[in-house]
PDB file of C-alpha atoms and ligand atoms in Angstrom:
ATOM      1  CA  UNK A 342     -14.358 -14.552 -12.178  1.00  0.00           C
ATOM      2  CA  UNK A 343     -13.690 -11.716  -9.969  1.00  0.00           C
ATOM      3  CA  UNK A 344     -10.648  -9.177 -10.531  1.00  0.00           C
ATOM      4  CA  UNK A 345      -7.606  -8.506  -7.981  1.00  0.00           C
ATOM      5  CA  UNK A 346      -8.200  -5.237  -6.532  1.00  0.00           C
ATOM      6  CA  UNK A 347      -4.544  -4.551  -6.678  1.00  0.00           C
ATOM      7  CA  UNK A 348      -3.007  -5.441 -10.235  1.00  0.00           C
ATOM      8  CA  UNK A 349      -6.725  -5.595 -11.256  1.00  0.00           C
ATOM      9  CA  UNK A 350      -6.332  -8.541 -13.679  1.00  0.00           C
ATOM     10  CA  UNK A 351      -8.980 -11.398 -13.731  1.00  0.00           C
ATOM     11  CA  UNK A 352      -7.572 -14.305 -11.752  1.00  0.00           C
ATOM     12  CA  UNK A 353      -8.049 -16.733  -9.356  1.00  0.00           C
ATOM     13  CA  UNK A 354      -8.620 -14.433  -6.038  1.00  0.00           C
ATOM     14  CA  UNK A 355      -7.405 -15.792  -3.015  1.00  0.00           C
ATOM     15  CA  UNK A 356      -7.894 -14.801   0.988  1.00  0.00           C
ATOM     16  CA  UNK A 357      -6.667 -11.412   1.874  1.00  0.00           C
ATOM     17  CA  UNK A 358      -5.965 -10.457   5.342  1.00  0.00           C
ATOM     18  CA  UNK A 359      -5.674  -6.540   5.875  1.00  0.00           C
ATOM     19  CA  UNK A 360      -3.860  -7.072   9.422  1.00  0.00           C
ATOM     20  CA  UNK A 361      -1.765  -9.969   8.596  1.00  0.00           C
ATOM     21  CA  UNK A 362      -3.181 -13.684   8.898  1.00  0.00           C
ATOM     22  CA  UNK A 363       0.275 -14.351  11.065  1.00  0.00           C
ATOM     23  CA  UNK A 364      -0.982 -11.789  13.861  1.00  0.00           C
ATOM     24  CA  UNK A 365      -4.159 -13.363  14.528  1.00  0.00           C
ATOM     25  CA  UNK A 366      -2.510 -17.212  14.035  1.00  0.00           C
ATOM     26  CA  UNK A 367      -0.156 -16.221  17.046  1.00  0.00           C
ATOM     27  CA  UNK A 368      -2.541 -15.297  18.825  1.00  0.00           C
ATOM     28  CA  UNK A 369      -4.974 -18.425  18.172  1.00  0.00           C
ATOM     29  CA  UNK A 370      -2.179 -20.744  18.483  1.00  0.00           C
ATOM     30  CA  UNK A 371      -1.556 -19.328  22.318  1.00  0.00           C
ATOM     31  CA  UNK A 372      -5.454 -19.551  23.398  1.00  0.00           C
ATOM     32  CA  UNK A 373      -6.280 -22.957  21.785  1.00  0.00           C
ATOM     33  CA  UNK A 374      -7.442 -21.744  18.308  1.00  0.00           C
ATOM     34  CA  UNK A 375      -9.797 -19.076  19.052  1.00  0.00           C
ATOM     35  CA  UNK A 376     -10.008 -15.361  20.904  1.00  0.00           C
ATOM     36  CA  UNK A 377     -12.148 -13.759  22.612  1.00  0.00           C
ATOM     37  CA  UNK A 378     -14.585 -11.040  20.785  1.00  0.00           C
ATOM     38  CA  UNK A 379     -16.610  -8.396  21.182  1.00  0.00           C
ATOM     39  CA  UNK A 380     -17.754  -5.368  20.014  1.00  0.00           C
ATOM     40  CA  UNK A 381     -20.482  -2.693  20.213  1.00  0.00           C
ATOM     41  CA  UNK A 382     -22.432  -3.937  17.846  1.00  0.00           C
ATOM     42  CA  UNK A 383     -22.785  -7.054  18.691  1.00  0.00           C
ATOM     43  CA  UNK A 384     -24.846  -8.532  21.978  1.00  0.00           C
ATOM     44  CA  UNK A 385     -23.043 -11.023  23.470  1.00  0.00           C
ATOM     45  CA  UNK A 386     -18.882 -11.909  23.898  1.00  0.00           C
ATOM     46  CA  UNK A 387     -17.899 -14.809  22.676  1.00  0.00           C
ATOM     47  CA  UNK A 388     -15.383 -16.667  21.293  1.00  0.00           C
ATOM     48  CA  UNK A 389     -14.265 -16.428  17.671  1.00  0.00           C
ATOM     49  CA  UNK A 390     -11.624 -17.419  14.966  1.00  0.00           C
ATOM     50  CA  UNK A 391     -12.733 -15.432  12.368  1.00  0.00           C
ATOM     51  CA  UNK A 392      -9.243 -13.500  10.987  1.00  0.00           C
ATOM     52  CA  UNK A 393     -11.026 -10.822   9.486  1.00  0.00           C
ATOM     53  CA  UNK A 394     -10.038 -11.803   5.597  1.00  0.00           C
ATOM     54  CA  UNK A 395     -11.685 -11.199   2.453  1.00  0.00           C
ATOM     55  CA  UNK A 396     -10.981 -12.495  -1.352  1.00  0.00           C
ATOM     56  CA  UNK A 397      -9.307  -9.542  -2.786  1.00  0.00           C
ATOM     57  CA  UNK A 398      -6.133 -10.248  -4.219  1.00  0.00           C
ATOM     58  CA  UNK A 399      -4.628 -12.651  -6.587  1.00  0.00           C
ATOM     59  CA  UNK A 400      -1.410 -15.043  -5.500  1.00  0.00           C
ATOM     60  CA  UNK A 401       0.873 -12.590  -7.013  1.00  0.00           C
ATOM     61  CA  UNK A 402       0.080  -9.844  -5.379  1.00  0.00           C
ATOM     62  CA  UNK A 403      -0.864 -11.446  -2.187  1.00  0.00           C
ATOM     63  CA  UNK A 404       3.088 -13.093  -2.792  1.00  0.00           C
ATOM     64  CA  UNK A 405       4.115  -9.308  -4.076  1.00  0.00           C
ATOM     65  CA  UNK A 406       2.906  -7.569  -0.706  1.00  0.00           C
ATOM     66  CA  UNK A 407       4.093 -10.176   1.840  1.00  0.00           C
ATOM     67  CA  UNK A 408       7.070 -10.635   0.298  1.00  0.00           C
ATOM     68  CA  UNK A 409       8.041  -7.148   0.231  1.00  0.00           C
ATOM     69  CA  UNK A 410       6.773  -5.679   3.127  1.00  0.00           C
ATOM     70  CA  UNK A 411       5.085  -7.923   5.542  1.00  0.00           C
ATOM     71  CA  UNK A 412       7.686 -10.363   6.526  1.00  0.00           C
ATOM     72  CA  UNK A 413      10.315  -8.116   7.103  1.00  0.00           C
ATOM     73  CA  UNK A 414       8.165  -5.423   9.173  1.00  0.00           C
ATOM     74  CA  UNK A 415       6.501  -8.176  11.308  1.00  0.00           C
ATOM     75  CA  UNK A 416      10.156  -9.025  11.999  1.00  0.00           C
ATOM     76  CA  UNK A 417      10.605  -5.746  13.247  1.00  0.00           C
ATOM     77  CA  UNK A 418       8.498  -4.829  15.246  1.00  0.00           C
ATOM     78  CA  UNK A 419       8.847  -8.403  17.094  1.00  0.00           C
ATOM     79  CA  UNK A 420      12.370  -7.425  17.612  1.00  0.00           C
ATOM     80  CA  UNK A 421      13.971  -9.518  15.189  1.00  0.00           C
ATOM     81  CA  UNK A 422      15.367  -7.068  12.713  1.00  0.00           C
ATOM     82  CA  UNK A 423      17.418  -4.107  12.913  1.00  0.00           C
ATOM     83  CA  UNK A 424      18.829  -2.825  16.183  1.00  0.00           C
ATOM     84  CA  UNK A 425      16.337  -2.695  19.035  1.00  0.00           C
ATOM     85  CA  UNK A 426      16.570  -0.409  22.197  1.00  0.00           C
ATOM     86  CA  UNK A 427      14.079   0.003  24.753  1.00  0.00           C
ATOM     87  CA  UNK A 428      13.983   3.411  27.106  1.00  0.00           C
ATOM     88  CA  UNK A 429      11.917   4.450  30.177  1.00  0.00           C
ATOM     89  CA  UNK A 430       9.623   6.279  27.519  1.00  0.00           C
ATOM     90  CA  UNK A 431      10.299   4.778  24.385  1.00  0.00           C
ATOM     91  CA  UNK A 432      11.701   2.265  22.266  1.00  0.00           C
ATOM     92  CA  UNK A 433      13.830   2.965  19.333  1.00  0.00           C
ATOM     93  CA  UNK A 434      14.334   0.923  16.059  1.00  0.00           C
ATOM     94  CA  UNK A 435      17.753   1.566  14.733  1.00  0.00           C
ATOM     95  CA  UNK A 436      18.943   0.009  11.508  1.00  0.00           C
ATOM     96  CA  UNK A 437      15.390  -0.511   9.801  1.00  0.00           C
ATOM     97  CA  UNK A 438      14.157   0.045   6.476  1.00  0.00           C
ATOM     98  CA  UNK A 439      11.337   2.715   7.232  1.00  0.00           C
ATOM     99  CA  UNK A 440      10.301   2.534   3.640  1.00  0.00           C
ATOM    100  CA  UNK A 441       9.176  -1.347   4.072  1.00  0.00           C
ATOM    101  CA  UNK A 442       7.643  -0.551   7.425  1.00  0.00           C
ATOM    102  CA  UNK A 443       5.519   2.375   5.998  1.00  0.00           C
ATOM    103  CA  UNK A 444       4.127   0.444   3.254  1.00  0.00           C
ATOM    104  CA  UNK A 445       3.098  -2.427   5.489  1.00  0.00           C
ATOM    105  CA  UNK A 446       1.203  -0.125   7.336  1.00  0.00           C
ATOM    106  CA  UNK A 447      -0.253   1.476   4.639  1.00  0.00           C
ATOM    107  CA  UNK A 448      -1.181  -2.092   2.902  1.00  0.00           C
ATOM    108  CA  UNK A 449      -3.041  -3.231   5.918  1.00  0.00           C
ATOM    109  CA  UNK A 450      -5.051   0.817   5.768  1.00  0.00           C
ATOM    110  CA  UNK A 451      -5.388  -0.341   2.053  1.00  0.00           C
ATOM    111  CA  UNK A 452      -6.784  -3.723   1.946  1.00  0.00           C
ATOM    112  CA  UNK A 453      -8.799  -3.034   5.300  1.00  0.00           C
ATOM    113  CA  UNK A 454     -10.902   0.016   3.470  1.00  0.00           C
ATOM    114  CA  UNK A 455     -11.029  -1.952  -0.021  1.00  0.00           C
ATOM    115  CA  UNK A 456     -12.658  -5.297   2.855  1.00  0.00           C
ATOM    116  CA  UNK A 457     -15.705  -6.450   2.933  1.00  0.00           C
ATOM    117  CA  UNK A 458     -15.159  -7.875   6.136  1.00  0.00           C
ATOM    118  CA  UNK A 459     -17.532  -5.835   8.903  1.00  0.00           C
ATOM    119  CA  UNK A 460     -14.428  -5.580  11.149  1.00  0.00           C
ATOM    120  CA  UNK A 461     -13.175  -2.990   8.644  1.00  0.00           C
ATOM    121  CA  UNK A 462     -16.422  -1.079   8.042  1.00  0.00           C
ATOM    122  CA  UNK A 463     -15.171   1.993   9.809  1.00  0.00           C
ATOM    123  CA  UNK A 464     -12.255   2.159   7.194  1.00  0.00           C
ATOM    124  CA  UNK A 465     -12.693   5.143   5.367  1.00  0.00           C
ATOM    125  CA  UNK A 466     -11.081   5.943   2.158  1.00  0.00           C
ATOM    126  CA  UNK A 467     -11.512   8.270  -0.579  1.00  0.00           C
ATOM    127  CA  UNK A 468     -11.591   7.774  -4.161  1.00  0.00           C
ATOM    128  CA  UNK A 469      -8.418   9.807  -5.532  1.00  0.00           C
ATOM    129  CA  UNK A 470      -6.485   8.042  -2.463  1.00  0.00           C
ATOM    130  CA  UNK A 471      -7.450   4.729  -3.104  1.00  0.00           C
ATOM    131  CA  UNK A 472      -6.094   4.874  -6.227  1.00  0.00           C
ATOM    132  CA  UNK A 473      -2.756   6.239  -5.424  1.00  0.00           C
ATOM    133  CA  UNK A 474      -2.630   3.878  -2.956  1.00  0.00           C
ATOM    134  CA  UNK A 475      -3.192   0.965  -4.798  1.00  0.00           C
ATOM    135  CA  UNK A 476      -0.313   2.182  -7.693  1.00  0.00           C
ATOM    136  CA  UNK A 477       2.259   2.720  -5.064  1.00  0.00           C
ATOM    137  CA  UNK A 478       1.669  -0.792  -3.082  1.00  0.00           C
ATOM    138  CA  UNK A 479       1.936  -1.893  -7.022  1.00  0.00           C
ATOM    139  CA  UNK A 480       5.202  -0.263  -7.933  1.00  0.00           C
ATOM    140  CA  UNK A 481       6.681   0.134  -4.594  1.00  0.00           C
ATOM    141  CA  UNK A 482       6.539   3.643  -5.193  1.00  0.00           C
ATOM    142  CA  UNK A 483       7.415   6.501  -1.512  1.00  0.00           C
ATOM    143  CA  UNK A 484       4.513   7.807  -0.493  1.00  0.00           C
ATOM    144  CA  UNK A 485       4.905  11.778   0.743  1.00  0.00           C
ATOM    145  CA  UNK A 486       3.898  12.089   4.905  1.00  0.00           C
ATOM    146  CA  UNK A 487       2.323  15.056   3.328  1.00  0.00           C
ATOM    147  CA  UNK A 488      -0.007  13.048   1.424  1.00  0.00           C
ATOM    148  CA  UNK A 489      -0.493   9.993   4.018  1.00  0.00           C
ATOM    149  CA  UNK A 490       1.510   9.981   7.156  1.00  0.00           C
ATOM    150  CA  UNK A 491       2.020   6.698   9.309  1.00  0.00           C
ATOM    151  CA  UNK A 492       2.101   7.212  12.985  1.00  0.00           C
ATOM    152  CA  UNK A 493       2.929   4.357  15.771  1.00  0.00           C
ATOM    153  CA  UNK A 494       3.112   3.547  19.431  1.00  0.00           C
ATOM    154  CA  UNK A 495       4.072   0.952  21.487  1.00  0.00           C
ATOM    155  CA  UNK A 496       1.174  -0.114  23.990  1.00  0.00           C
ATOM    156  CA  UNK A 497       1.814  -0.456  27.612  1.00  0.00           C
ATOM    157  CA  UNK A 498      -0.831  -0.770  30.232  1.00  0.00           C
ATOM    158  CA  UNK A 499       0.221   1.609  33.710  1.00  0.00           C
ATOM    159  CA  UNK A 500      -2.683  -0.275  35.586  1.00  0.00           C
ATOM    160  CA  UNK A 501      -0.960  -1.220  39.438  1.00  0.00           C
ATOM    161  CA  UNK A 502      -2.408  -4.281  39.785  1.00  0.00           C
ATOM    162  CA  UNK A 503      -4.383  -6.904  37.415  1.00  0.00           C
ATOM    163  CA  UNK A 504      -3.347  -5.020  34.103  1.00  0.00           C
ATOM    164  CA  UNK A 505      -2.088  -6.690  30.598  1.00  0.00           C
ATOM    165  CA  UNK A 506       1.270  -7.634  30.517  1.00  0.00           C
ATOM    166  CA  UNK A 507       3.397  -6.397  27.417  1.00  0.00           C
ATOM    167  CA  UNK A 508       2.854 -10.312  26.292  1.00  0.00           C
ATOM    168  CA  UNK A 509      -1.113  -9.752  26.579  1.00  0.00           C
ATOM    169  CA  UNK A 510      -1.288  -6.064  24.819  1.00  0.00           C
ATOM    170  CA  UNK A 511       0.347  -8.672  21.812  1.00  0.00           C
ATOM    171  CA  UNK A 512      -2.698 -10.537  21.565  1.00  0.00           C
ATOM    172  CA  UNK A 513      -5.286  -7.766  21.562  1.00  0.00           C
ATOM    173  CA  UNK A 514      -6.705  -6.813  17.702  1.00  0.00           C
ATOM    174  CA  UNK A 515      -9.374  -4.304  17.856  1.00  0.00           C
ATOM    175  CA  UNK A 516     -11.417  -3.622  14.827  1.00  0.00           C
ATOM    176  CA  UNK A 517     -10.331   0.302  13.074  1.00  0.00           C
ATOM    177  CA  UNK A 518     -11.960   2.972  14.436  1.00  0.00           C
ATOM    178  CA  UNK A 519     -11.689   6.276  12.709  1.00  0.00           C
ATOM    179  CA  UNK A 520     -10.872   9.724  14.731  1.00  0.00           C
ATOM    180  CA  UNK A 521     -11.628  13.467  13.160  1.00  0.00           C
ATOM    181  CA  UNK A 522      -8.692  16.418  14.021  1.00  0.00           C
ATOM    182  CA  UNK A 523      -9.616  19.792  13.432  1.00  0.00           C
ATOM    183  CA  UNK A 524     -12.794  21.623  11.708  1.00  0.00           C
ATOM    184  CA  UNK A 525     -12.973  22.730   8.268  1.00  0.00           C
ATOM    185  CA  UNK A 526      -9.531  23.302   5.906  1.00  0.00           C
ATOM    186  CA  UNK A 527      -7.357  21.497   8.891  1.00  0.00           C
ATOM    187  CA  UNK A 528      -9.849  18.950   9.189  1.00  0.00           C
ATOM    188  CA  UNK A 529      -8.340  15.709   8.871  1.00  0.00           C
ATOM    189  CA  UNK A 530      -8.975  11.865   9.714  1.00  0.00           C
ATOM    190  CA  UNK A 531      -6.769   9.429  11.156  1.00  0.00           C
ATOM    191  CA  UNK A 532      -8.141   6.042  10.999  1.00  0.00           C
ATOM    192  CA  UNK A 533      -6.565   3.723  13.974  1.00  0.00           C
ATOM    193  CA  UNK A 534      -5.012   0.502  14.239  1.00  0.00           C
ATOM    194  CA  UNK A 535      -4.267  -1.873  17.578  1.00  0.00           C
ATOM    195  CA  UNK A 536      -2.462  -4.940  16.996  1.00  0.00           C
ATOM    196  CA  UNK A 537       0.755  -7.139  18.022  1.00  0.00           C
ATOM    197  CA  UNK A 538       0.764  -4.710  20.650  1.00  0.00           C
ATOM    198  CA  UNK A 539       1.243  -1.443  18.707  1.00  0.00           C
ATOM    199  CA  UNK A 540      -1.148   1.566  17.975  1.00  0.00           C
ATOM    200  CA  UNK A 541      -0.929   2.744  14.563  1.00  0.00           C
ATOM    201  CA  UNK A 542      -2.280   5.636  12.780  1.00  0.00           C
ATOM    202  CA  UNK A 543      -2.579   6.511   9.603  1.00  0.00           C
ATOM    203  CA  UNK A 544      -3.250  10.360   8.852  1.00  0.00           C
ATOM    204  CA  UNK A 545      -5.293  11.568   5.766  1.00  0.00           C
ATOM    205  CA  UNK A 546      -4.428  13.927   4.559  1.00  0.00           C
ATOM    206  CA  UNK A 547      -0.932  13.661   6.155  1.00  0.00           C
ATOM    207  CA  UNK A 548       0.270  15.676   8.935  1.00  0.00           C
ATOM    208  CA  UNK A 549       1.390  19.206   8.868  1.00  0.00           C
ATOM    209  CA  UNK A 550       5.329  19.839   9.338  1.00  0.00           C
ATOM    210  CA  UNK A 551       5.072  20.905  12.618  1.00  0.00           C
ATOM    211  CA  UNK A 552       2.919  18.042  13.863  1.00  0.00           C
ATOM    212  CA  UNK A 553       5.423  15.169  11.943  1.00  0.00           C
ATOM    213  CA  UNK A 554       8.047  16.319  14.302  1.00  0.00           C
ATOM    214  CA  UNK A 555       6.398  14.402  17.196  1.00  0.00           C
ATOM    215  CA  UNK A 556       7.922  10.933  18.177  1.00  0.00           C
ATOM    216  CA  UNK A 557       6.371   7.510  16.268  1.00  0.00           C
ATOM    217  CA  UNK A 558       6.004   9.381  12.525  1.00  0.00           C
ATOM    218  CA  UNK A 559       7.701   7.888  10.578  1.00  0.00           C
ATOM    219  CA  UNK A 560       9.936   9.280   8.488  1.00  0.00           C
ATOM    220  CA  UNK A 561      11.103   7.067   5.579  1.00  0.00           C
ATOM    221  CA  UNK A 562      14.316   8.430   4.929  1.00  0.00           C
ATOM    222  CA  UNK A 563      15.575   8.044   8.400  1.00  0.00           C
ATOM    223  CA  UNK A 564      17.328   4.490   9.898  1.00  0.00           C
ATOM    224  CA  UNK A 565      15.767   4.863  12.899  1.00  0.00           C
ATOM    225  CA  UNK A 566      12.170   5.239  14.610  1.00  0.00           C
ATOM    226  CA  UNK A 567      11.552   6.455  18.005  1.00  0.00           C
ATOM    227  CA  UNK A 568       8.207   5.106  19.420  1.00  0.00           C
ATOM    228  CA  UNK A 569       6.729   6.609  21.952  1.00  0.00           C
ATOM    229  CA  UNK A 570       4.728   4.388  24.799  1.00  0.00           C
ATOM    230  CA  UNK A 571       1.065   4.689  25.117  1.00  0.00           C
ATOM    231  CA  UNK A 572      -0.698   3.906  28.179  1.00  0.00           C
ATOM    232  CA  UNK A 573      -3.949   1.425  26.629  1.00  0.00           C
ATOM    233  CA  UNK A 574      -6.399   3.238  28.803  1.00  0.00           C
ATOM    234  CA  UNK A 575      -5.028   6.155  27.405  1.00  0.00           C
ATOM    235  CA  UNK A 576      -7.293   5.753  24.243  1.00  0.00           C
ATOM    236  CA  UNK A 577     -10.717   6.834  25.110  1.00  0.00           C
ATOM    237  CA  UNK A 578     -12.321   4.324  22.319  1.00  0.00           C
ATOM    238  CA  UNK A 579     -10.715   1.389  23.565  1.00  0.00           C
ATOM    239  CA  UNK A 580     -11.888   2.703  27.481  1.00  0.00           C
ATOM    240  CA  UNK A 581     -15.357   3.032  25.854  1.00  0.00           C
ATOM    241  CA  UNK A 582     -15.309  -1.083  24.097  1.00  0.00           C
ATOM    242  CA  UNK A 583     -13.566  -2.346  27.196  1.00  0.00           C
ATOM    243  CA  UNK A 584     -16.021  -1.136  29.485  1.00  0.00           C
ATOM    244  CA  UNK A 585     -19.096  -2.217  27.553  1.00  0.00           C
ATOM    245  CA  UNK A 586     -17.399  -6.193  26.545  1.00  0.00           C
ATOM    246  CA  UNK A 587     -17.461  -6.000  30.723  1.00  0.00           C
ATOM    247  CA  UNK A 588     -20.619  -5.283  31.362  1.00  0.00           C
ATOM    248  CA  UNK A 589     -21.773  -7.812  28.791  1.00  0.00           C
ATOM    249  CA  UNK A 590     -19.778 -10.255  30.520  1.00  0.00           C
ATOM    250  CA  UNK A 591     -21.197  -9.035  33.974  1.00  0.00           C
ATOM    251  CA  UNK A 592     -24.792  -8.999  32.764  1.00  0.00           C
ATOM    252  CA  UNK A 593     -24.458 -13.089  31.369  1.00  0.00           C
ATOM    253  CA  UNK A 594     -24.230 -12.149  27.483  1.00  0.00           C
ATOM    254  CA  UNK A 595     -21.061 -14.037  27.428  1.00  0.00           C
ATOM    255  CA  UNK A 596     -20.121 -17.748  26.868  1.00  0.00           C
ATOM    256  CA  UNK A 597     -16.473 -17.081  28.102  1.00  0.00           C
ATOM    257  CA  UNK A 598     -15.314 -18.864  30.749  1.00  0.00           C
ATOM    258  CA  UNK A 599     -12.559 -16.938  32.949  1.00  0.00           C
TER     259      UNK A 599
HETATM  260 ZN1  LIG B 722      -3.112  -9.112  -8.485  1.00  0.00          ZN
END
């Protein structure tokens, strides 16, 4: 029998998504029950509807985390919760519960470094973290920014002609990738998130006081959350996967018909 990695007892283990099972059904639903995929490591694109899950946790806790953070932030950032605002360079959440939203995020950094799925294989974690981790998702216990801190944009794609519309960016999931700030003491790694048309963060250890200041980190004791808007092509490692799932195409290692 294997153990949940979250409450740890010895149960029935059921599938655990790290980005949530609801993300990728929404976008299977709108593309007749499959996407398309591709990454570096693999040769050809194709088209897949694999949601990236893994046993993990049991019922309870899979009931325990969706329950008490999932729903609700899914809600919000599909504009369904709180107050909403959109701005020529941001959007702002008003009326939120940035304490839900954080731990979302940090569930889906969780579960995605404690997967054995090989989407998550860049998801780093260390030891000491994992385990703090794991107790606060437990007991719904703050986590300090200056011990993890959650950053987020809102993808847009500037392209004149022939780029994703905002409804497109929504159905684009790209397998973490990790980035490295700094060298030596201020070194520290933010491992990266795109999905339901977002770019998250998540900064370990967490940013310094000056750096929190800057629009998207949140900051759980606030009611509102200014995200900023991020231009897709604007992040040089999804530049570098779109460009080589094109050539692929181009070259005939693809079975996708466009
Ligand atoms: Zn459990």
């Amino acid at each position: 029998m294997q153990v949940c990695k979250l409450c740890r007892s010895g149960t029935d283990i059921k599938k655990s998504h790290a980005i949530a099972d609801s993300v990728f059904k929404r976008i299977f639903r709108v593309n007749s029950g499959k996407a398309i995929a591709f990454s570096r490591d693999e040769e050809d694109v194709y088209y897949s509807s694999d949601s990236w899950w893994d046993n993990q946790l049991c019922g309870e806790c899979e009931d325990r985390l969706n329950e008490k953070y999932e729903r609700y932030s899914l809600q919000v950032l599909r504009a369904q919760k709180g107050v909403f605002n959109r701005s020529e360079h941001r959007l702002i959440f008003s009326d939120v519960n940035l304490h839900k939203l954080n731990m979302f995020l940090l569930s889906i950094f969780w579960r995605a470094a404690n997967s054995g799925h090989v989407a998550y294989k860049n998801v780093v974690i260390l030891d000491g973290d994992n385990e703090y981790l794991r107790e606060a998702l437990l007991s719904d216990r703050q986590v300090p920014i200056s011990r993890i801190s959650v950053k987020i944009e809102r993808l847009i794609d500037k392209t004149r002609e022939g780029g994703f519309s905002l409804k497109q960016l929504k159905d684009i999931v790209i397998s973490p990738f990790c980035r490295i700030y700094g060298a030596d003491k201020t070194k520290h790694i933010s491992v990266c998130f795109v999905f339901e048309g977002f770019f998250v963060q998540v900064f370990v250890p967490g940013l310094k006081l000056k750096q929190r200041a800057a629009a998207g980190v949140i900051h759980k004791s606030q009611r509102f959350l200014s995200v900023p808007y991020l231009h897709l092509f604007d992040i040089e490692e999804v530049v570098e996967l779109m460009v080589d799932g094109y050539c692929k195409h181009a070259e005939g290692k693809s079975n996708i018909k466009i």
